[in-house]
PDB file of C-alpha atoms in Angstrom:
ATOM      1  CA  MET A  85      -6.788 -24.554 -19.451  1.00 66.00           C
ATOM      2  CA  PRO A  86      -7.639 -26.242 -16.118  1.00 73.00           C
ATOM      3  CA  VAL A  87      -8.375 -24.062 -13.123  1.00 76.00           C
ATOM      4  CA  LEU A  88      -5.300 -25.366 -11.312  1.00 81.00           C
ATOM      5  CA  VAL A  89      -3.125 -23.935 -14.073  1.00 84.00           C
ATOM      6  CA  TYR A  90      -4.513 -20.436 -13.477  1.00 78.00           C
ATOM      7  CA  VAL A  91      -4.109 -20.909  -9.720  1.00 81.00           C
ATOM      8  CA  GLY A  92      -0.480 -21.832 -10.343  1.00 86.00           C
ATOM      9  CA  ILE A  93       0.030 -18.777 -12.565  1.00 84.00           C
ATOM     10  CA  LEU A  94      -1.482 -16.584  -9.844  1.00 80.00           C
ATOM     11  CA  ILE A  95       0.775 -18.044  -7.153  1.00 84.00           C
ATOM     12  CA  VAL A  96       3.932 -17.763  -9.268  1.00 88.00           C
ATOM     13  CA  SER A  97       3.156 -14.243 -10.481  1.00 83.00           C
ATOM     14  CA  LEU A  98       2.419 -13.040  -6.937  1.00 77.00           C
ATOM     15  CA  ALA A  99       5.652 -14.669  -5.774  1.00 82.00           C
ATOM     16  CA  VAL A 100       7.543 -12.780  -8.487  1.00 83.00           C
ATOM     17  CA  LEU A 101       5.838  -9.562  -7.374  1.00 74.00           C
ATOM     18  CA  LEU A 102       6.839 -10.108  -3.766  1.00 72.00           C
ATOM     19  CA  LYS A 103      10.424 -11.146  -4.437  1.00 80.00           C
ATOM     20  CA  ALA A 104      11.039  -8.371  -6.946  1.00 80.00           C
ATOM     21  CA  SER A 105       9.547  -5.845  -4.516  1.00 71.00           C
ATOM     22  CA  ASP A 106      11.833  -7.159  -1.792  1.00 73.00           C
ATOM     23  CA  TRP A 107      14.868  -6.685  -4.042  1.00 81.00           C
ATOM     24  CA  PHE A 108      13.685  -3.198  -4.966  1.00 77.00           C
ATOM     25  CA  VAL A 109      13.146  -2.179  -1.341  1.00 72.00           C
ATOM     26  CA  ALA A 110      16.518  -3.505  -0.166  1.00 76.00           C
ATOM     27  CA  ALA A 111      18.432  -1.711  -2.917  1.00 80.00           C
ATOM     28  CA  ALA A 112      16.388   1.512  -2.696  1.00 75.00           C
ATOM     29  CA  GLU A 113      16.671   1.617   1.090  1.00 73.00           C
ATOM     30  CA  ARG A 114      20.449   1.256   0.879  1.00 76.00           C
ATOM     31  CA  ILE A 115      20.596   4.035  -1.708  1.00 77.00           C
ATOM     32  CA  GLY A 116      18.426   6.248   0.505  1.00 72.00           C
ATOM     33  CA  LEU A 117      20.596   5.671   3.564  1.00 71.00           C
ATOM     34  CA  SER A 118      23.698   6.489   1.501  1.00 76.00           C
ATOM     35  CA  PHE A 119      22.215   9.944   0.873  1.00 71.00           C
ATOM     36  CA  GLY A 120      21.708  10.471   4.618  1.00 69.00           C
ATOM     37  CA  ILE A 121      17.919  10.127   4.607  1.00 66.00           C
ATOM     38  CA  SER A 122      16.514   9.279   8.059  1.00 66.00           C
ATOM     39  CA  PRO A 123      14.879   5.866   8.747  1.00 64.00           C
ATOM     40  CA  PHE A 124      11.385   7.368   9.191  1.00 61.00           C
ATOM     41  CA  ILE A 125      11.604   9.273   5.916  1.00 68.00           C
ATOM     42  CA  ILE A 126      12.804   6.096   4.205  1.00 67.00           C
ATOM     43  CA  GLY A 127       9.746   4.357   5.608  1.00 59.00           C
ATOM     44  CA  VAL A 128       7.229   6.895   4.332  1.00 60.00           C
ATOM     45  CA  THR A 129       8.869   7.386   0.939  1.00 67.00           C
ATOM     46  CA  ILE A 130      11.387   4.886  -0.466  1.00 67.00           C
ATOM     47  CA  VAL A 131      10.205   1.747   1.341  1.00 64.00           C
ATOM     48  CA  ALA A 132       6.549   2.754   1.021  1.00 62.00           C
ATOM     49  CA  PHE A 133       6.901   3.319  -2.716  1.00 69.00           C
ATOM     50  CA  GLY A 134       8.764   0.064  -3.180  1.00 67.00           C
ATOM     51  CA  THR A 135       6.205  -1.958  -1.260  1.00 65.00           C
ATOM     52  CA  SER A 136       3.410  -0.209  -3.204  1.00 72.00           C
ATOM     53  CA  LEU A 137       4.905  -1.188  -6.556  1.00 73.00           C
ATOM     54  CA  PRO A 138       2.808  -4.392  -6.753  1.00 75.00           C
ATOM     55  CA  GLU A 139      -0.412  -2.392  -6.311  1.00 77.00           C
ATOM     56  CA  LEU A 140       0.623   0.159  -8.926  1.00 81.00           C
ATOM     57  CA  ALA A 141       1.814  -2.402 -11.449  1.00 79.00           C
ATOM     58  CA  SER A 142      -1.244  -4.622 -11.051  1.00 79.00           C
ATOM     59  CA  SER A 143      -3.578  -1.617 -11.351  1.00 84.00           C
ATOM     60  CA  ILE A 144      -1.968  -0.417 -14.582  1.00 85.00           C
ATOM     61  CA  ALA A 145      -2.071  -3.963 -15.934  1.00 82.00           C
ATOM     62  CA  ALA A 146      -5.752  -4.186 -14.980  1.00 82.00           C
ATOM     63  CA  VAL A 147      -6.622  -1.035 -16.929  1.00 87.00           C
ATOM     64  CA  LEU A 148      -4.700  -2.242 -19.982  1.00 85.00           C
ATOM     65  CA  ASP A 149      -6.554  -5.583 -19.789  1.00 82.00           C
ATOM     66  CA  ASN A 150      -9.986  -3.902 -19.457  1.00 82.00           C
ATOM     67  CA  GLU A 151     -10.426  -5.045 -15.845  1.00 77.00           C
ATOM     68  CA  SER A 152     -10.333  -1.548 -14.358  1.00 80.00           C
ATOM     69  CA  SER A 153     -12.754  -2.364 -11.512  1.00 79.00           C
ATOM     70  CA  ILE A 154      -9.730  -4.047  -9.916  1.00 82.00           C
ATOM     71  CA  VAL A 155      -7.963  -0.684  -9.484  1.00 87.00           C
ATOM     72  CA  LEU A 156     -10.209   0.789  -6.786  1.00 88.00           C
ATOM     73  CA  GLY A 157     -10.631  -2.591  -5.115  1.00 85.00           C
ATOM     74  CA  ASN A 158      -6.865  -2.983  -5.071  1.00 84.00           C
ATOM     75  CA  VAL A 159      -6.331   0.404  -3.415  1.00 89.00           C
ATOM     76  CA  LEU A 160      -9.121   0.108  -0.860  1.00 91.00           C
ATOM     77  CA  GLY A 161      -8.285  -3.502  -0.040  1.00 88.00           C
ATOM     78  CA  SER A 162      -4.575  -2.766   0.341  1.00 86.00           C
ATOM     79  CA  ASN A 163      -5.158   0.285   2.537  1.00 92.00           C
ATOM     80  CA  ILE A 164      -7.530  -1.643   4.781  1.00 93.00           C
ATOM     81  CA  THR A 165      -5.158  -4.608   4.942  1.00 89.00           C
ATOM     82  CA  ASN A 166      -2.186  -2.363   5.751  1.00 88.00           C
ATOM     83  CA  VAL A 167      -3.887  -0.851   8.788  1.00 91.00           C
ATOM     84  CA  THR A 168      -5.864  -3.793  10.153  1.00 92.00           C
ATOM     85  CA  LEU A 169      -3.727  -6.810   9.287  1.00 89.00           C
ATOM     86  CA  ILE A 170      -0.197  -5.391   9.148  1.00 86.00           C
ATOM     87  CA  LEU A 171      -0.283  -3.055  12.143  1.00 87.00           C
ATOM     88  CA  GLY A 172      -2.414  -5.604  13.979  1.00 88.00           C
ATOM     89  CA  VAL A 173       0.110  -8.409  13.434  1.00 83.00           C
ATOM     90  CA  VAL A 174       3.091  -6.161  14.216  1.00 82.00           C
ATOM     91  CA  ALA A 175       1.492  -5.013  17.496  1.00 83.00           C
ATOM     92  CA  VAL A 176       0.503  -8.550  18.535  1.00 83.00           C
ATOM     93  CA  VAL A 177       3.736 -10.297  17.504  1.00 76.00           C
ATOM     94  CA  GLY A 178       6.252  -7.564  18.232  1.00 71.00           C
ATOM     95  CA  GLY A 179       4.525  -5.992  21.223  1.00 72.00           C
ATOM     96  CA  THR A 180       3.412  -2.394  21.615  1.00 73.00           C
ATOM     97  CA  ILE A 181       4.388  -0.223  18.646  1.00 74.00           C
ATOM     98  CA  HIS A 182       6.136   2.952  19.790  1.00 71.00           C
ATOM     99  CA  PHE A 183       7.162   5.792  17.526  1.00 66.00           C
ATOM    100  CA  ARG A 184       9.163   8.894  18.390  1.00 60.00           C
ATOM    101  CA  LYS A 185       7.888  11.121  15.631  1.00 61.00           C
ATOM    102  CA  ASP A 186       4.573  12.823  16.367  1.00 65.00           C
ATOM    103  CA  VAL A 187       2.664  11.682  13.298  1.00 72.00           C
ATOM    104  CA  MET A 188      -0.356  13.735  14.342  1.00 73.00           C
ATOM    105  CA  ASN A 189       1.426  16.958  13.350  1.00 74.00           C
ATOM    106  CA  ILE A 190       1.595  16.370   9.605  1.00 76.00           C
ATOM    107  CA  ASP A 191       1.747  12.696   8.593  1.00 79.00           C
ATOM    108  CA  MET A 192      -1.669  11.647   9.879  1.00 86.00           C
ATOM    109  CA  PRO A 193      -3.400  14.773   8.533  1.00 89.00           C
ATOM    110  CA  LEU A 194      -1.833  13.982   5.153  1.00 89.00           C
ATOM    111  CA  LEU A 195      -3.222  10.435   5.338  1.00 91.00           C
ATOM    112  CA  LEU A 196      -6.668  11.700   6.324  1.00 93.00           C
ATOM    113  CA  THR A 197      -6.518  14.277   3.537  1.00 94.00           C
ATOM    114  CA  SER A 198      -5.668  11.598   0.974  1.00 94.00           C
ATOM    115  CA  ALA A 199      -8.656   9.511   2.077  1.00 94.00           C
ATOM    116  CA  ALA A 200     -10.954  12.556   1.894  1.00 95.00           C
ATOM    117  CA  LEU A 201      -9.682  13.615  -1.539  1.00 95.00           C
ATOM    118  CA  LEU A 202     -10.135  10.080  -2.881  1.00 94.00           C
ATOM    119  CA  THR A 203     -13.690  10.013  -1.550  1.00 94.00           C
ATOM    120  CA  PHE A 204     -14.691  13.226  -3.299  1.00 94.00           C
ATOM    121  CA  THR A 205     -12.947  12.419  -6.597  1.00 93.00           C
ATOM    122  CA  ILE A 206     -14.741   9.081  -7.022  1.00 92.00           C
ATOM    123  CA  TYR A 207     -18.085   9.985  -5.447  1.00 88.00           C
ATOM    124  CA  ASP A 208     -19.615  10.689  -8.874  1.00 87.00           C
ATOM    125  CA  ARG A 209     -18.318   7.281 -10.059  1.00 89.00           C
ATOM    126  CA  VAL A 210     -16.008   8.979 -12.565  1.00 87.00           C
ATOM    127  CA  LEU A 211     -12.238   9.344 -12.129  1.00 90.00           C
ATOM    128  CA  SER A 212     -11.317  11.961 -14.715  1.00 91.00           C
ATOM    129  CA  LEU A 213      -7.856  13.042 -15.787  1.00 93.00           C
ATOM    130  CA  PHE A 214      -8.351  16.227 -13.777  1.00 94.00           C
ATOM    131  CA  ASP A 215      -9.075  14.090 -10.705  1.00 94.00           C
ATOM    132  CA  ALA A 216      -5.925  12.118 -11.474  1.00 94.00           C
ATOM    133  CA  PHE A 217      -3.894  15.351 -11.616  1.00 95.00           C
ATOM    134  CA  LEU A 218      -5.311  16.342  -8.221  1.00 95.00           C
ATOM    135  CA  LEU A 219      -4.310  13.002  -6.712  1.00 94.00           C
ATOM    136  CA  LEU A 220      -0.802  13.203  -8.170  1.00 94.00           C
ATOM    137  CA  SER A 221      -0.489  16.783  -6.897  1.00 95.00           C
ATOM    138  CA  GLY A 222      -1.262  15.451  -3.437  1.00 92.00           C
ATOM    139  CA  LEU A 223       1.539  12.925  -3.900  1.00 89.00           C
ATOM    140  CA  VAL A 224       3.988  15.696  -4.822  1.00 88.00           C
ATOM    141  CA  ILE A 225       3.017  17.687  -1.724  1.00 88.00           C
ATOM    142  CA  PHE A 226       3.517  14.602   0.443  1.00 83.00           C
ATOM    143  CA  LEU A 227       6.964  13.909  -1.028  1.00 80.00           C
ATOM    144  CA  VAL A 228       8.117  17.512  -0.685  1.00 80.00           C
ATOM    145  CA  TYR A 229       7.018  17.591   2.951  1.00 77.00           C
ATOM    146  CA  SER A 230       8.652  14.235   3.738  1.00 70.00           C
ATOM    147  CA  PHE A 231      12.085  15.207   2.472  1.00 67.00           C
ATOM    148  CA  ARG A 232      11.998  18.710   3.954  1.00 70.00           C
ATOM    149  CA  SER A 233      11.068  17.410   7.404  1.00 60.00           C
ATOM    150  CA  LYS A 234      14.188  15.245   7.669  1.00 53.00           C
ATOM    151  CA  ASP A 235      15.295  14.853  11.275  1.00 49.00           C
ATOM    152  CA  GLU A 236      18.891  16.053  11.447  1.00 44.00           C
ATOM    153  CA  GLU A 237      19.670  13.902  14.480  1.00 42.00           C
ATOM    154  CA  GLU A 238      18.600  10.723  12.702  1.00 47.00           C
ATOM    155  CA  ALA A 239      20.379  11.812   9.535  1.00 45.00           C
ATOM    156  CA  GLU A 240      23.720  11.586  11.351  1.00 50.00           C
ATOM    157  CA  GLU A 241      23.643   7.776  11.185  1.00 53.00           C
ATOM    158  CA  GLU A 242      26.400   6.012   9.280  1.00 60.00           C
ATOM    159  CA  ARG A 243      25.899   6.116   5.535  1.00 65.00           C
ATOM    160  CA  PRO A 244      26.456   2.809   3.710  1.00 64.00           C
ATOM    161  CA  LYS A 245      28.333   2.816   0.427  1.00 72.00           C
ATOM    162  CA  VAL A 246      26.424   1.842  -2.702  1.00 69.00           C
ATOM    163  CA  THR A 247      27.663   0.526  -6.018  1.00 74.00           C
ATOM    164  CA  PHE A 248      26.253   0.562  -9.529  1.00 81.00           C
ATOM    165  CA  LYS A 249      24.852  -2.907  -8.771  1.00 82.00           C
ATOM    166  CA  SER A 250      22.246  -1.388  -6.440  1.00 81.00           C
ATOM    167  CA  TYR A 251      20.898   0.789  -9.238  1.00 81.00           C
ATOM    168  CA  LEU A 252      20.806  -2.186 -11.614  1.00 88.00           C
ATOM    169  CA  ILE A 253      18.830  -4.171  -9.031  1.00 84.00           C
ATOM    170  CA  VAL A 254      16.268  -1.364  -8.795  1.00 78.00           C
ATOM    171  CA  ILE A 255      15.789  -1.371 -12.585  1.00 83.00           C
ATOM    172  CA  ALA A 256      15.652  -5.183 -12.919  1.00 87.00           C
ATOM    173  CA  ALA A 257      13.285  -5.525  -9.954  1.00 82.00           C
ATOM    174  CA  SER A 258      10.943  -2.915 -11.450  1.00 75.00           C
ATOM    175  CA  ALA A 259      10.749  -4.951 -14.683  1.00 80.00           C
ATOM    176  CA  LEU A 260       9.989  -8.145 -12.779  1.00 83.00           C
ATOM    177  CA  VAL A 261       7.260  -6.346 -10.828  1.00 75.00           C
ATOM    178  CA  PHE A 262       5.620  -5.294 -14.082  1.00 74.00           C
ATOM    179  CA  PHE A 263       5.569  -8.791 -15.572  1.00 80.00           C
ATOM    180  CA  GLY A 264       4.466 -10.311 -12.280  1.00 78.00           C
ATOM    181  CA  ALA A 265       1.570  -7.872 -12.167  1.00 71.00           C
ATOM    182  CA  LYS A 266       0.576  -8.570 -15.768  1.00 73.00           C
ATOM    183  CA  TYR A 267       0.211 -12.300 -15.190  1.00 79.00           C
ATOM    184  CA  THR A 268      -1.427 -11.760 -11.812  1.00 76.00           C
ATOM    185  CA  ILE A 269      -4.241  -9.839 -13.481  1.00 72.00           C
ATOM    186  CA  PHE A 270      -4.445 -12.430 -16.253  1.00 77.00           C
ATOM    187  CA  ALA A 271      -4.883 -15.260 -13.729  1.00 80.00           C
ATOM    188  CA  VAL A 272      -7.350 -13.286 -11.616  1.00 72.00           C
ATOM    189  CA  SER A 273      -9.511 -12.452 -14.643  1.00 71.00           C
ATOM    190  CA  GLU A 274      -9.663 -16.087 -15.723  1.00 76.00           C
ATOM    191  CA  LEU A 275     -10.383 -17.397 -12.229  1.00 75.00           C
ATOM    192  CA  ALA A 276     -13.085 -14.757 -11.647  1.00 71.00           C
ATOM    193  CA  ALA A 277     -14.793 -15.675 -14.910  1.00 71.00           C
ATOM    194  CA  ARG A 278     -14.738 -19.417 -14.161  1.00 76.00           C
ATOM    195  CA  ALA A 279     -15.958 -19.000 -10.566  1.00 68.00           C
ATOM    196  CA  ASP A 280     -18.488 -16.306 -11.478  1.00 71.00           C
ATOM    197  CA  ILE A 281     -16.970 -13.959  -8.889  1.00 72.00           C
ATOM    198  CA  SER A 282     -16.475 -10.259  -9.441  1.00 71.00           C
ATOM    199  CA  PRO A 283     -12.814  -9.359 -10.136  1.00 67.00           C
ATOM    200  CA  GLU A 284     -13.306  -6.502  -7.665  1.00 69.00           C
ATOM    201  CA  VAL A 285     -13.935  -8.990  -4.823  1.00 76.00           C
ATOM    202  CA  ILE A 286     -10.735 -10.840  -5.702  1.00 71.00           C
ATOM    203  CA  ALA A 287      -8.877  -7.522  -5.828  1.00 68.00           C
ATOM    204  CA  LEU A 288     -10.191  -6.548  -2.389  1.00 72.00           C
ATOM    205  CA  SER A 289      -9.136  -9.852  -0.878  1.00 71.00           C
ATOM    206  CA  VAL A 290      -6.594 -12.015  -2.711  1.00 72.00           C
ATOM    207  CA  ILE A 291      -4.698  -9.302  -4.605  1.00 71.00           C
ATOM    208  CA  ALA A 292      -4.857  -6.871  -1.675  1.00 74.00           C
ATOM    209  CA  LEU A 293      -3.430  -9.492   0.674  1.00 73.00           C
ATOM    210  CA  GLY A 294      -0.816 -10.654  -1.827  1.00 71.00           C
ATOM    211  CA  THR A 295       0.420  -7.188  -2.703  1.00 67.00           C
ATOM    212  CA  SER A 296       0.439  -6.166   0.975  1.00 71.00           C
ATOM    213  CA  LEU A 297       2.786  -8.981   1.966  1.00 68.00           C
ATOM    214  CA  PRO A 298       5.894  -6.812   1.305  1.00 64.00           C
ATOM    215  CA  GLU A 299       4.556  -4.199   3.751  1.00 66.00           C
ATOM    216  CA  LEU A 300       3.862  -6.946   6.292  1.00 74.00           C
ATOM    217  CA  ILE A 301       7.340  -8.451   5.984  1.00 70.00           C
ATOM    218  CA  VAL A 302       9.094  -5.065   6.071  1.00 67.00           C
ATOM    219  CA  SER A 303       7.056  -3.879   9.060  1.00 70.00           C
ATOM    220  CA  ILE A 304       7.532  -7.031  11.147  1.00 72.00           C
ATOM    221  CA  THR A 305      11.270  -7.081  10.398  1.00 69.00           C
ATOM    222  CA  ALA A 306      11.594  -3.404  11.330  1.00 67.00           C
ATOM    223  CA  ALA A 307       9.596  -3.875  14.553  1.00 67.00           C
ATOM    224  CA  ARG A 308      11.714  -6.846  15.666  1.00 68.00           C
ATOM    225  CA  LYS A 309      14.823  -4.723  15.173  1.00 67.00           C
ATOM    226  CA  GLY A 310      13.320  -2.025  17.360  1.00 66.00           C
ATOM    227  CA  ARG A 311      12.805   0.317  14.401  1.00 65.00           C
ATOM    228  CA  THR A 312       9.067   0.690  14.851  1.00 62.00           C
ATOM    229  CA  GLU A 313       9.210   4.165  13.305  1.00 64.00           C
ATOM    230  CA  ILE A 314       9.845   2.406   9.982  1.00 67.00           C
ATOM    231  CA  ALA A 315       6.918   0.029  10.562  1.00 69.00           C
ATOM    232  CA  VAL A 316       4.493   2.880  11.276  1.00 74.00           C
ATOM    233  CA  GLY A 317       5.948   5.125   8.600  1.00 73.00           C
ATOM    234  CA  ASN A 318       5.738   2.282   6.090  1.00 74.00           C
ATOM    235  CA  VAL A 319       1.989   1.845   6.577  1.00 82.00           C
ATOM    236  CA  LEU A 320       1.281   5.581   6.559  1.00 83.00           C
ATOM    237  CA  GLY A 321       3.415   6.164   3.483  1.00 80.00           C
ATOM    238  CA  SER A 322       2.146   3.082   1.676  1.00 82.00           C
ATOM    239  CA  ASN A 323      -1.495   4.093   2.140  1.00 90.00           C
ATOM    240  CA  ILE A 324      -0.784   7.617   0.937  1.00 90.00           C
ATOM    241  CA  PHE A 325       1.106   6.251  -2.061  1.00 87.00           C
ATOM    242  CA  ASN A 326      -1.734   3.827  -2.809  1.00 88.00           C
ATOM    243  CA  THR A 327      -4.325   6.568  -2.723  1.00 92.00           C
ATOM    244  CA  TYR A 328      -2.427   9.161  -4.714  1.00 93.00           C
ATOM    245  CA  ALA A 329      -0.245   7.116  -7.087  1.00 90.00           C
ATOM    246  CA  VAL A 330      -2.121   3.840  -7.575  1.00 90.00           C
ATOM    247  CA  MET A 331      -5.368   5.735  -8.164  1.00 92.00           C
ATOM    248  CA  GLY A 332      -3.780   8.731  -9.906  1.00 92.00           C
ATOM    249  CA  ILE A 333      -1.617   7.003 -12.523  1.00 92.00           C
ATOM    250  CA  PRO A 334      -3.926   4.321 -14.091  1.00 91.00           C
ATOM    251  CA  PRO A 335      -6.421   6.893 -15.542  1.00 92.00           C
ATOM    252  CA  PHE A 336      -3.672   7.931 -17.985  1.00 92.00           C
ATOM    253  CA  PHE A 337      -3.789   4.405 -19.417  1.00 91.00           C
ATOM    254  CA  GLY A 338      -7.576   4.143 -19.716  1.00 88.00           C
ATOM    255  CA  GLN A 339     -10.921   4.647 -17.981  1.00 88.00           C
ATOM    256  CA  VAL A 340     -11.067   3.443 -14.363  1.00 88.00           C
ATOM    257  CA  GLU A 341     -14.363   1.852 -13.351  1.00 86.00           C
ATOM    258  CA  ILE A 342     -15.839   2.943 -10.017  1.00 89.00           C
ATOM    259  CA  THR A 343     -18.347   0.361  -8.763  1.00 84.00           C
ATOM    260  CA  GLU A 344     -21.357   1.037  -6.565  1.00 86.00           C
ATOM    261  CA  SER A 345     -20.389  -1.771  -4.173  1.00 83.00           C
ATOM    262  CA  ALA A 346     -17.055  -0.071  -3.455  1.00 85.00           C
ATOM    263  CA  LEU A 347     -18.799   3.200  -2.628  1.00 89.00           C
ATOM    264  CA  GLN A 348     -21.299   1.473  -0.348  1.00 88.00           C
ATOM    265  CA  PHE A 349     -18.976  -0.738   1.719  1.00 89.00           C
ATOM    266  CA  SER A 350     -15.225  -0.766   0.999  1.00 90.00           C
ATOM    267  CA  LEU A 351     -14.724   3.014   0.836  1.00 93.00           C
ATOM    268  CA  PRO A 352     -16.635   3.787   4.079  1.00 94.00           C
ATOM    269  CA  PHE A 353     -14.821   0.905   5.775  1.00 95.00           C
ATOM    270  CA  MET A 354     -11.445   2.349   4.744  1.00 95.00           C
ATOM    271  CA  ILE A 355     -12.429   5.790   6.036  1.00 95.00           C
ATOM    272  CA  VAL A 356     -13.514   4.385   9.417  1.00 95.00           C
ATOM    273  CA  ILE A 357     -10.308   2.354   9.736  1.00 94.00           C
ATOM    274  CA  THR A 358      -8.202   5.424   8.872  1.00 94.00           C
ATOM    275  CA  LEU A 359      -9.993   7.500  11.518  1.00 94.00           C
ATOM    276  CA  LEU A 360      -9.532   4.682  14.038  1.00 92.00           C
ATOM    277  CA  LEU A 361      -5.797   4.653  13.329  1.00 90.00           C
ATOM    278  CA  ALA A 362      -5.678   8.423  13.865  1.00 89.00           C
ATOM    279  CA  PHE A 363      -7.260   8.045  17.309  1.00 89.00           C
ATOM    280  CA  MET A 364      -4.776   5.302  18.206  1.00 86.00           C
ATOM    281  CA  CYS A 365      -1.845   7.477  17.145  1.00 82.00           C
ATOM    282  CA  LEU A 366      -2.823  10.228  19.588  1.00 83.00           C
ATOM    283  CA  SER A 367      -0.938   8.327  22.314  1.00 80.00           C
ATOM    284  CA  LYS A 368       2.144   7.804  20.071  1.00 77.00           C
ATOM    285  CA  LYS A 369       1.799   4.047  20.432  1.00 80.00           C
ATOM    286  CA  ILE A 370      -0.345   1.123  19.336  1.00 83.00           C
ATOM    287  CA  SER A 371      -0.730  -1.443  22.105  1.00 85.00           C
ATOM    288  CA  ARG A 372      -0.993  -5.211  21.704  1.00 84.00           C
ATOM    289  CA  TRP A 373      -4.680  -5.025  22.669  1.00 89.00           C
ATOM    290  CA  GLU A 374      -5.326  -2.401  20.013  1.00 90.00           C
ATOM    291  CA  GLY A 375      -3.531  -4.679  17.548  1.00 87.00           C
ATOM    292  CA  MET A 376      -5.962  -7.468  18.412  1.00 92.00           C
ATOM    293  CA  MET A 377      -8.883  -5.141  17.731  1.00 94.00           C
ATOM    294  CA  LEU A 378      -7.418  -4.249  14.343  1.00 93.00           C
ATOM    295  CA  LEU A 379      -7.204  -7.943  13.482  1.00 93.00           C
ATOM    296  CA  LEU A 380     -10.878  -8.331  14.388  1.00 95.00           C
ATOM    297  CA  PHE A 381     -11.735  -5.578  11.901  1.00 95.00           C
ATOM    298  CA  TYR A 382      -9.730  -7.397   9.220  1.00 93.00           C
ATOM    299  CA  ALA A 383     -11.549 -10.661   9.963  1.00 93.00           C
ATOM    300  CA  TYR A 384     -14.902  -8.871   9.607  1.00 93.00           C
ATOM    301  CA  PHE A 385     -13.824  -7.237   6.342  1.00 90.00           C
ATOM    302  CA  VAL A 386     -12.803 -10.572   4.812  1.00 87.00           C
ATOM    303  CA  SER A 387     -15.984 -12.266   6.036  1.00 87.00           C
ATOM    304  CA  GLU A 388     -18.102  -9.629   4.311  1.00 86.00           C
ATOM    305  CA  LEU A 389     -16.197 -10.139   1.053  1.00 81.00           C
ATOM    306  CA  LEU A 390     -16.660 -13.903   1.274  1.00 76.00           C
ATOM    307  CA  LYS A 391     -20.359 -13.466   1.965  1.00 76.00           C
ATOM    308  CA  ASP A 392     -20.748 -11.311  -1.139  1.00 61.00           C
ATOM    309  CA  ALA A 393     -18.760 -13.817  -3.198  1.00 59.00           C
ATOM    310  CA  ILE A 394     -20.927 -16.726  -2.068  1.00 58.00           C
TER     311      ILE A 394
END
């Protein structure tokens, strides 16, 4: 088939991923609010999981299609994009990002811990089932903490009523995410082969950007509504979910390839960006100027990927 056909498949499949994720997030968020869960907790759990569905689905599809090098590239690229591009754009467009919750108490240490655990589990270039269990155990700890630390004052907000339709939307959207991911990986594999570009590079750039669009949309919308705690919580939760779930679940479907290039550049870059975010969060805000600096880091990251591809 012509290259343009595969480009079209990629665009359509990514569009399905994004739209289905949007439906999932809207329905899941409404369900969460109906149970009295606070906005910040929704950001770091329900919304974060929903917006991480594209990464998870595409990673599982990649393993099943013997393109497992995409998995790590997908996680690292998405985590880098979430911090540099998403928080950068939100800070520049929406102004200084303020958040009431002191994320340095638990949330940021959990994010730093997830990055450290990922580093050690893949350092030997093997992601075993035991490593996968460790990552998923970290996810369980994160979820337990998130729901137990519910702010009672925020939980007093009005609870919307939900119908059976909301649960049906969650199920249908999950199915669409799966099929969107399957054809995304199919198109990426074909395009990478024709252009003689590593699928990992495409995962770090195109797929990472495409699957991070839900986080970007959710975060900008939340910031414009003055709910910046959701924007910050969304990025923190999404990165933790990516690290623990998107890396921890695919090994049960097949061997995950860990490339040397990821260990030499993408992984250290993600660690530095995560540490930089931690320093920014010490002041409980991310200024517009700091947002501009984050965007510069994203521009450098993409330029390095393009240089390797060329």
